[in-house]
mmCIF file of C-alpha atoms in Angstrom:
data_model
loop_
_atom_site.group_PDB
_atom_site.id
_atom_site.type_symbol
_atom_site.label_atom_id
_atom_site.label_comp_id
_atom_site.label_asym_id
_atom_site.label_seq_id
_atom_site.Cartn_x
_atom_site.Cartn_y
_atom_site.Cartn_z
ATOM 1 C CA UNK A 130 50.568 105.220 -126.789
ATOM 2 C CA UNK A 131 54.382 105.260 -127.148
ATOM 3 C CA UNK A 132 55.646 102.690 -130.075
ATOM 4 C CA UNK A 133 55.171 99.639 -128.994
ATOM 5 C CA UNK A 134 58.329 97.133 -127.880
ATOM 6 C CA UNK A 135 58.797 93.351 -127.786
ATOM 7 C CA UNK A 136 60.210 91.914 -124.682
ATOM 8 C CA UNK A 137 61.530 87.680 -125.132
ATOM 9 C CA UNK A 138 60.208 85.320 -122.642
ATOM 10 C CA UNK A 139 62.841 82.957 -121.548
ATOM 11 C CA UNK A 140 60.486 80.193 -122.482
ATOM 12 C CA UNK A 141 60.365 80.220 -125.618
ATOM 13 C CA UNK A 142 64.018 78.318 -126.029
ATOM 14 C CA UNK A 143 64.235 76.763 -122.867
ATOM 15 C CA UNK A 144 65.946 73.824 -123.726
ATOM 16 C CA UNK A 145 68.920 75.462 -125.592
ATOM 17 C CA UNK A 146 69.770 78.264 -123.926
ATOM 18 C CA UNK A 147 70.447 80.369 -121.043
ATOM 19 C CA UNK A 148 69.851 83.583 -119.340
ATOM 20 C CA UNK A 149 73.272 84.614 -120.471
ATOM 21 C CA UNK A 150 72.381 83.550 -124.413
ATOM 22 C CA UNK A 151 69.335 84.844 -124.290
ATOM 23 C CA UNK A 152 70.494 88.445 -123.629
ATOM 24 C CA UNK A 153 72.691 87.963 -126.269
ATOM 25 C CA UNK A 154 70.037 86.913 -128.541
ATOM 26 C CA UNK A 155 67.520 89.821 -127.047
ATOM 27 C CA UNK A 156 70.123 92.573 -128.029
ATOM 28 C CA UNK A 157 71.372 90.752 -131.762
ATOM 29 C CA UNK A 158 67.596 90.817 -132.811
ATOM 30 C CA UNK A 159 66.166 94.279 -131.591
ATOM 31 C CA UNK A 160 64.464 93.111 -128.759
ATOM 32 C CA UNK A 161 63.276 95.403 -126.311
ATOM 33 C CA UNK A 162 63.454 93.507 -123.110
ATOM 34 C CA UNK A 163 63.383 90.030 -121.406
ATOM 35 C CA UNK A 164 61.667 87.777 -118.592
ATOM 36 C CA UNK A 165 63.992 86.376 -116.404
ATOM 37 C CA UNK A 166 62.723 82.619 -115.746
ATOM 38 C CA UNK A 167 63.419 82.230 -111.862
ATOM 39 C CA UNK A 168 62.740 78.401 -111.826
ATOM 40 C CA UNK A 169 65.911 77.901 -114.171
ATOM 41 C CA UNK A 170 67.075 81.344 -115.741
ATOM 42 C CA UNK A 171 68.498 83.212 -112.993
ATOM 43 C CA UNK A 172 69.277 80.102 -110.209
ATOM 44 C CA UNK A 173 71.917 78.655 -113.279
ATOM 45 C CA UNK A 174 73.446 82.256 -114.512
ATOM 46 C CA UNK A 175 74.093 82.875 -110.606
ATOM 47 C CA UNK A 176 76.190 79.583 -110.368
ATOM 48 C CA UNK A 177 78.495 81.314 -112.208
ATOM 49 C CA UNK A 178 78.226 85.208 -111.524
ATOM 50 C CA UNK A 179 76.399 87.409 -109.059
ATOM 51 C CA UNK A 180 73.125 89.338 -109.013
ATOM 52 C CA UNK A 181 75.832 92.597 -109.137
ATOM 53 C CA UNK A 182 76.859 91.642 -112.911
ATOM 54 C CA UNK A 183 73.601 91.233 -113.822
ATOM 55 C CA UNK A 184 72.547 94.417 -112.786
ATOM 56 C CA UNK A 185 75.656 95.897 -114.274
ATOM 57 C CA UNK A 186 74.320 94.361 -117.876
ATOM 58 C CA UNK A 187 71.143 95.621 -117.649
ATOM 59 C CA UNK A 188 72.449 98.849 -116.989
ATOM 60 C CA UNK A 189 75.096 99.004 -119.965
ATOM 61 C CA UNK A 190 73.017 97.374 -122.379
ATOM 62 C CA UNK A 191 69.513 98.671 -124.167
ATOM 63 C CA UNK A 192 67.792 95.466 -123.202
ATOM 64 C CA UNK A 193 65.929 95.631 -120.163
ATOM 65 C CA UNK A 194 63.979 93.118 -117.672
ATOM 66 C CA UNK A 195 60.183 93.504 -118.053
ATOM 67 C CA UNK A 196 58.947 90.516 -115.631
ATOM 68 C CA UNK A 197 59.934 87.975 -113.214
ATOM 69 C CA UNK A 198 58.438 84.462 -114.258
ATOM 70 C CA UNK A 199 56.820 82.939 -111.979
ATOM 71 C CA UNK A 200 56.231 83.029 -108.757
ATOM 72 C CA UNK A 201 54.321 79.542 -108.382
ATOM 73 C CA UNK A 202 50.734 78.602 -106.973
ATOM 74 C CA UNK A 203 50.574 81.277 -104.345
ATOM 75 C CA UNK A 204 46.726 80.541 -102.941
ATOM 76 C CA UNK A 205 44.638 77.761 -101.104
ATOM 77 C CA UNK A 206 48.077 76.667 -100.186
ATOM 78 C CA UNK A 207 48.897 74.982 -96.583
ATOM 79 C CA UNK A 208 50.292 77.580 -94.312
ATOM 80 C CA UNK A 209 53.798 75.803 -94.668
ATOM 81 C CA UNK A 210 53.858 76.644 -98.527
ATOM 82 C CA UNK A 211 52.351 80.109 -98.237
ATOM 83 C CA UNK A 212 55.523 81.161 -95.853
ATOM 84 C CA UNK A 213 57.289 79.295 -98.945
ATOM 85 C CA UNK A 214 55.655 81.228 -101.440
ATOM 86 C CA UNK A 215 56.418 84.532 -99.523
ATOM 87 C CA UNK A 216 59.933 83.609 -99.165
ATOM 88 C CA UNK A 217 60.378 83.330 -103.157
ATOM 89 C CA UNK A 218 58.457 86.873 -102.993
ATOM 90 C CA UNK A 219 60.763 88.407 -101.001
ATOM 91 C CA UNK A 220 64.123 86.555 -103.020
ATOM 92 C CA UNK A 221 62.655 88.381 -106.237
ATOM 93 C CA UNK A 222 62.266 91.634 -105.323
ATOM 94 C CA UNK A 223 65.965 91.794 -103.726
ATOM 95 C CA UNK A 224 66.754 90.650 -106.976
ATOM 96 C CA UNK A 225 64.293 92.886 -108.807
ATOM 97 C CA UNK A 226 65.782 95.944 -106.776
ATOM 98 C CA UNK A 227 69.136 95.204 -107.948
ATOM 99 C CA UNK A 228 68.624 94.709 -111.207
ATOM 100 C CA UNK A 229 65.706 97.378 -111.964
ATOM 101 C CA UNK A 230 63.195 94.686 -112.258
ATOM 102 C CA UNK A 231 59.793 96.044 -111.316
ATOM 103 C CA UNK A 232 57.298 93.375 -111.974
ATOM 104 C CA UNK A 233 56.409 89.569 -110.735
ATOM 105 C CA UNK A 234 54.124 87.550 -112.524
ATOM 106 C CA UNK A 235 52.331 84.925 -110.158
ATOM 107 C CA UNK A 236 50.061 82.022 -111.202
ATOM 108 C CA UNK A 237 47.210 80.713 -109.474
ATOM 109 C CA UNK A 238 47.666 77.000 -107.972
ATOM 110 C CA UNK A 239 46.718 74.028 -110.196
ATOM 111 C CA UNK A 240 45.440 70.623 -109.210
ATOM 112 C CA UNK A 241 43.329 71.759 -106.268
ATOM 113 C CA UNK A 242 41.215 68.779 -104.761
ATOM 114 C CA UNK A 243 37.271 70.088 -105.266
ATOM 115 C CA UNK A 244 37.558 73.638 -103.306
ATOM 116 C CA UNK A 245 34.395 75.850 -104.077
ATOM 117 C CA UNK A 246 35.195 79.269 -106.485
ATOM 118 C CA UNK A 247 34.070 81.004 -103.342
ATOM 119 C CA UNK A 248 37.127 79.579 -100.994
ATOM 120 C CA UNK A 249 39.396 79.971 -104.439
ATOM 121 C CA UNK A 250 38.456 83.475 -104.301
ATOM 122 C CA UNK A 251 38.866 84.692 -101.117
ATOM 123 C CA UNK A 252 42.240 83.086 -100.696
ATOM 124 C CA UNK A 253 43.343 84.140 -104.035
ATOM 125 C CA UNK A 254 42.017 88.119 -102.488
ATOM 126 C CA UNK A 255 43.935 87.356 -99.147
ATOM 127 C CA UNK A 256 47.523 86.191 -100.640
ATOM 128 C CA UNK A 257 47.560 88.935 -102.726
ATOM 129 C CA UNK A 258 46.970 91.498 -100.316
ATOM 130 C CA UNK A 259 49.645 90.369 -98.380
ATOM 131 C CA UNK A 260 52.139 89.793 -101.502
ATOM 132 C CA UNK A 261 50.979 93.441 -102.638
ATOM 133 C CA UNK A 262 51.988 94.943 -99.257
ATOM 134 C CA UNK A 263 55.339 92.785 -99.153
ATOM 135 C CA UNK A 264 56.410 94.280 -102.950
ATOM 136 C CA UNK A 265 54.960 97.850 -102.313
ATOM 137 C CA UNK A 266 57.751 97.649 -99.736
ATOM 138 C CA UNK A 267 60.406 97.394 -102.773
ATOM 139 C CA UNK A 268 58.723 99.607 -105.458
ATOM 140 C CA UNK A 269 57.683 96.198 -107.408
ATOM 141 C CA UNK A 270 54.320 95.006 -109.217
ATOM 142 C CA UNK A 271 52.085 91.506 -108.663
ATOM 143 C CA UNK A 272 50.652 90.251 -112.138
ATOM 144 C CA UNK A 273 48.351 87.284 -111.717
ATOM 145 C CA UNK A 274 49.047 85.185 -115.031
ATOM 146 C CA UNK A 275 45.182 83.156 -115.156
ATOM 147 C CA UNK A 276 45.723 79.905 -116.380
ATOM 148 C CA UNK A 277 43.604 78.295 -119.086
ATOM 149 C CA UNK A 278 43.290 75.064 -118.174
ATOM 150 C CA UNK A 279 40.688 73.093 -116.092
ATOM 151 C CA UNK A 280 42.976 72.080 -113.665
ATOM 152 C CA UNK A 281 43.629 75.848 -112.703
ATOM 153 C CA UNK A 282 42.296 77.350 -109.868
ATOM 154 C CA UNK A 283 41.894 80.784 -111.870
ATOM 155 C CA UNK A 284 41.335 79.828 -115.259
ATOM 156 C CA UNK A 285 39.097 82.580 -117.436
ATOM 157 C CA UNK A 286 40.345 86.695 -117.614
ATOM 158 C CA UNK A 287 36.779 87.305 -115.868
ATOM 159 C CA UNK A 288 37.799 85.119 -112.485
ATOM 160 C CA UNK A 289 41.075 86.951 -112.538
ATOM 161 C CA UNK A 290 39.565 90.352 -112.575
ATOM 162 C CA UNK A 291 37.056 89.709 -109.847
ATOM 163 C CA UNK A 292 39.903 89.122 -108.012
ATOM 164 C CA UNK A 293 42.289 91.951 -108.608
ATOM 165 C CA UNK A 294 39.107 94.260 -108.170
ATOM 166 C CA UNK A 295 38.602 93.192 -104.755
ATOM 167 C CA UNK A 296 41.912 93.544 -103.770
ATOM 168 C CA UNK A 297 41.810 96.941 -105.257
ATOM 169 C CA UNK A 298 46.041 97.884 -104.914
ATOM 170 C CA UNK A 299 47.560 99.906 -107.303
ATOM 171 C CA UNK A 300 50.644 97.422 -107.751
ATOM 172 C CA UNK A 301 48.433 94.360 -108.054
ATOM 173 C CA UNK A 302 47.299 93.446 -111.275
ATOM 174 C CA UNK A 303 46.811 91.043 -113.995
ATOM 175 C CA UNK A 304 49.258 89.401 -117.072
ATOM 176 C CA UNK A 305 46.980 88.793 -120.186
ATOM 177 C CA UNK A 306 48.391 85.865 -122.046
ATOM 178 C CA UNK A 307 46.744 85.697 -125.594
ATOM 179 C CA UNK A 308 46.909 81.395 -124.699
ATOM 180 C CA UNK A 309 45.363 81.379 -121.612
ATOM 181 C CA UNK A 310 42.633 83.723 -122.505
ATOM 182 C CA UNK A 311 41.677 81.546 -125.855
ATOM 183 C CA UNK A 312 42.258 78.203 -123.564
ATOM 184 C CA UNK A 313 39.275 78.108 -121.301
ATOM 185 C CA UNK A 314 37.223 80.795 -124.117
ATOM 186 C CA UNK A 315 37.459 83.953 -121.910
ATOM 187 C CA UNK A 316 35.098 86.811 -122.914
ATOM 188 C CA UNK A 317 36.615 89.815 -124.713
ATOM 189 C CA UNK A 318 33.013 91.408 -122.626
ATOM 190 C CA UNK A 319 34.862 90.796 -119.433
ATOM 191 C CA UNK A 320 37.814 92.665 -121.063
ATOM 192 C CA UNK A 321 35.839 95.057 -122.259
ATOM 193 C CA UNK A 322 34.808 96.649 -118.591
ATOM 194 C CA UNK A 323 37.830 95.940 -117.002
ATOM 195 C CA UNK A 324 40.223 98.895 -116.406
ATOM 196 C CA UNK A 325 43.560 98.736 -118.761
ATOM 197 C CA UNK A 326 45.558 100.126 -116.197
ATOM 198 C CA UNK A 327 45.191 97.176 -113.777
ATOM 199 C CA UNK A 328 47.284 95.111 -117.227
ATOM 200 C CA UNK A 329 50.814 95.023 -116.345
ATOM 201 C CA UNK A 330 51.759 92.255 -119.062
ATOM 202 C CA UNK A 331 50.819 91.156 -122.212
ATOM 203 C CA UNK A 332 52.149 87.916 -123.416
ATOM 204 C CA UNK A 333 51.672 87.265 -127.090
ATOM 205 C CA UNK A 334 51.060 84.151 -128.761
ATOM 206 C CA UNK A 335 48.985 81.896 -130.938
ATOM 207 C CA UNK A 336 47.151 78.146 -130.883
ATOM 208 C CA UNK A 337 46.905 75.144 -132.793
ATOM 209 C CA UNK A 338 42.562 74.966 -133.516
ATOM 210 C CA UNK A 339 41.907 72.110 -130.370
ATOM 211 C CA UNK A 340 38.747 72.249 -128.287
ATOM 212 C CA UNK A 341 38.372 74.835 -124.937
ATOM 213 C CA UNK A 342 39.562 73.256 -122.413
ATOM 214 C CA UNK A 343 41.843 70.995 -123.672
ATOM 215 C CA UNK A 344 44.473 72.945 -124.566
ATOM 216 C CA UNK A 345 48.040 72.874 -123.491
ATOM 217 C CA UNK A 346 51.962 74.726 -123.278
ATOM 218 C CA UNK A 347 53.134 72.714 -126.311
ATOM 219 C CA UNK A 348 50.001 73.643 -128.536
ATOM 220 C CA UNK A 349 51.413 77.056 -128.989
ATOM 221 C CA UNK A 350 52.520 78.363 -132.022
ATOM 222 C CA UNK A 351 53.828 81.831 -133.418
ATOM 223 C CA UNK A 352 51.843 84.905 -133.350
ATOM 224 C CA UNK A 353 49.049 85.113 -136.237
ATOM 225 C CA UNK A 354 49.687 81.038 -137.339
ATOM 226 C CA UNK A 355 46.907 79.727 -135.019
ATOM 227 C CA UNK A 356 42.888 80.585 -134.450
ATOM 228 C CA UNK A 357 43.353 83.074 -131.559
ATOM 229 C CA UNK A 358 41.724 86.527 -133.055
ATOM 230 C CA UNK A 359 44.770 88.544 -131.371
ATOM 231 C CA UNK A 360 44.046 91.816 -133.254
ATOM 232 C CA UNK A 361 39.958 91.889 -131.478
ATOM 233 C CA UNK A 362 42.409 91.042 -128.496
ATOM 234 C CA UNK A 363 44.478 93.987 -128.895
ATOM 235 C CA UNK A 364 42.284 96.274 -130.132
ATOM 236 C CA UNK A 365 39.696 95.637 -126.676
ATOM 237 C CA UNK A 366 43.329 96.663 -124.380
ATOM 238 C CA UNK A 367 43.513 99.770 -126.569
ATOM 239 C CA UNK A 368 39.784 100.654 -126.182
ATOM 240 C CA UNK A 369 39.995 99.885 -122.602
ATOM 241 C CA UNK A 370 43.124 102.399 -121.599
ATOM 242 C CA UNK A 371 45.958 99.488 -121.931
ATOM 243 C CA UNK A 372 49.069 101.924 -120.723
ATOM 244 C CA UNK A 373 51.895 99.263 -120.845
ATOM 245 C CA UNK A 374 53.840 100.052 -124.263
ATOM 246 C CA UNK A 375 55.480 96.735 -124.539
ATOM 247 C CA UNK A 376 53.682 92.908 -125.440
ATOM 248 C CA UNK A 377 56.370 89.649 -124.677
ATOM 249 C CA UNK A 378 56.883 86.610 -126.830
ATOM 250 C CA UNK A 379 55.850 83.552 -124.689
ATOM 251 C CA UNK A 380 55.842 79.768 -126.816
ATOM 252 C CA UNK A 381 56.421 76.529 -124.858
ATOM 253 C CA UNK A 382 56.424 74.712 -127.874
ATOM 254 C CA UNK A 383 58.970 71.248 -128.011
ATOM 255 C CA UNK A 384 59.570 71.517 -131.855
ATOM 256 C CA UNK A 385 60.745 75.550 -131.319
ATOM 257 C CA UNK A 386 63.074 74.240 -128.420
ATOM 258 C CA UNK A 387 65.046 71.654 -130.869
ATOM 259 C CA UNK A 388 65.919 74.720 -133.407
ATOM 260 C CA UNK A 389 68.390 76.885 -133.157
ATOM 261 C CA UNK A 390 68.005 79.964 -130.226
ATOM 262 C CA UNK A 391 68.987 82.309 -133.617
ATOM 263 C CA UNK A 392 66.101 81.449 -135.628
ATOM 264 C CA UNK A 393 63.910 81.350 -132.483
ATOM 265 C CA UNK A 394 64.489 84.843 -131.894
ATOM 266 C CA UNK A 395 64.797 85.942 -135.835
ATOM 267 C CA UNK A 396 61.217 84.510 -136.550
ATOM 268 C CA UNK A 397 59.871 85.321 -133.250
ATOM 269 C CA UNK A 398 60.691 89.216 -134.231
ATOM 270 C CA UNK A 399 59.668 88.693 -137.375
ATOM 271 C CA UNK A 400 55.768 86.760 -136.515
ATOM 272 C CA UNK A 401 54.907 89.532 -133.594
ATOM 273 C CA UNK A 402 56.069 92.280 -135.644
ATOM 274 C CA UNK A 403 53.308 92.077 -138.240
ATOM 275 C CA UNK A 404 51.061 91.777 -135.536
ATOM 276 C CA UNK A 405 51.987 94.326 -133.477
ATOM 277 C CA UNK A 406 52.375 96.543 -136.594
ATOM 278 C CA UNK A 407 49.003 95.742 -137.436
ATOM 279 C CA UNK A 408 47.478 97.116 -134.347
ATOM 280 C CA UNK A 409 49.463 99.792 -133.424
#
């Protein structure tokens, strides 16, 4: 395994900053790389330049894009939002061919009204067929983020990976986010068979100690100050063939959005450092 890098979610100082600061930030701290938000990160930077001078940064700079985040609720949706859903697709990887973006990260849809796991599943298999076929056609990757929360349709690393084994596509795969693994108590067994080639994106992360299945965004804290056990984490990718060389800082936590982006970014470095270092 190459060394490994550290890629900034735009997350994790959402409230004040901006794709433009961020990059900044991403290149003043040793970052590797970054995920463009596409809800708020890249709709606001194009208000006042053009997909073209992004891609020119990206290519004049060291920092590079790692993921797209997030292509929204894309199964068991009415056939109206699904064309929706496949319209954002297709708006991503434009931008991801411009920009040298290779990789979307979709989440399963929340707040479904009693549907069976069996009608979850097979829509969950269908859409992604489909969203696989549409990004093969630009080079790009799927990565189904699991959410977990009981209100998500795919909530538990196990779900996810029946899932992405039965649509069986090389560019369809899954994002492990150290949260949403802990949040619903997903098995490090079920990571343990799965194939760590099918992992396109790792985001780290750590937990305040509250019940499964209660968790939420803003219990997240820096990497090693909660109760997650990242390193049996880590060490189960590594066992299992993990190829990515590169994990991504992901908090949504209100009291890191009040401080300053600089000290977001200088701590963040600092926190996933000693656990990367510890485990590679």
């Amino acid at each position: 395994m190459n060394a490994m890098k550290l890629s900034m979610n735009q997350a994790t100082c959402l409230e004040k900053s901006s794709l433009e600061k961020d990059l900044e930030l991403c290149e003043k701290y040793g970052y590797d790389m970054i995920e463009p938000r596409t809800m708020d990160g890249i709709p606001n930077y194009l208000k006042n330049h053009t997909i073209d001078e992004l891609a020119a940064w990206f290519k004049s700079h060291k920092v590079k894009p790692l993921a797209f985040n997030t292509l929204c609720f894309f199964n068991n949706r009415t056939p109206e939002d699904y064309q929706k859903v496949l319209q954002e697709l297709r708006q991503m990887c434009e931008w991801g061919k411009k920009i040298g973006c290779k990789t979307i990260i979709t989440v399963p849809t929340v707040d479904l009204k009693k549907v069976t796991r069996q009608e979850i599943h097979k829509s969950a298999v269908k859409c992604l067929k489909e969203m696989g076929e549409i990004a093969a056609e630009y080079g790009m990757r799927i990565s189904v983020e699991f959410i977990g929360h009981p209100a998500a349709s795919i909530n538990t690393f196990g779900e996810a990976w029946s899932v992405i084994e039965d649509v069986d596509m090389d560019n369809v795969g899954i994002t492990l986010d150290c949260f949403h693994f802990h949040g619903m108590g997903s098995k490090l067994e079920d990571l343990a068979k799965a194939d760590g080639k099918k992992i396109f994106i790792v985001h780290l992360n750590d937990t305040e100690d509250f019940p499964i299945g209660s968790l939420l965004d803003e219990d997240r804290v820096w990497p090693g100050d909660g109760c997650i056990d990242l390193d049996a984490i880590f060490q189960t990718l590594k066992k299992i063939g993990w190829q990515e060389d590169v994990v991504s800082l992901e908090l949504f936590r209100p009291e890191y959005y009040k401080m300053d982006p600089e000290d977001v970014y200088r701590i963040g470095k600092e926190k996933s450092e000693a656990v990367i270092k510890r485990n590679f």
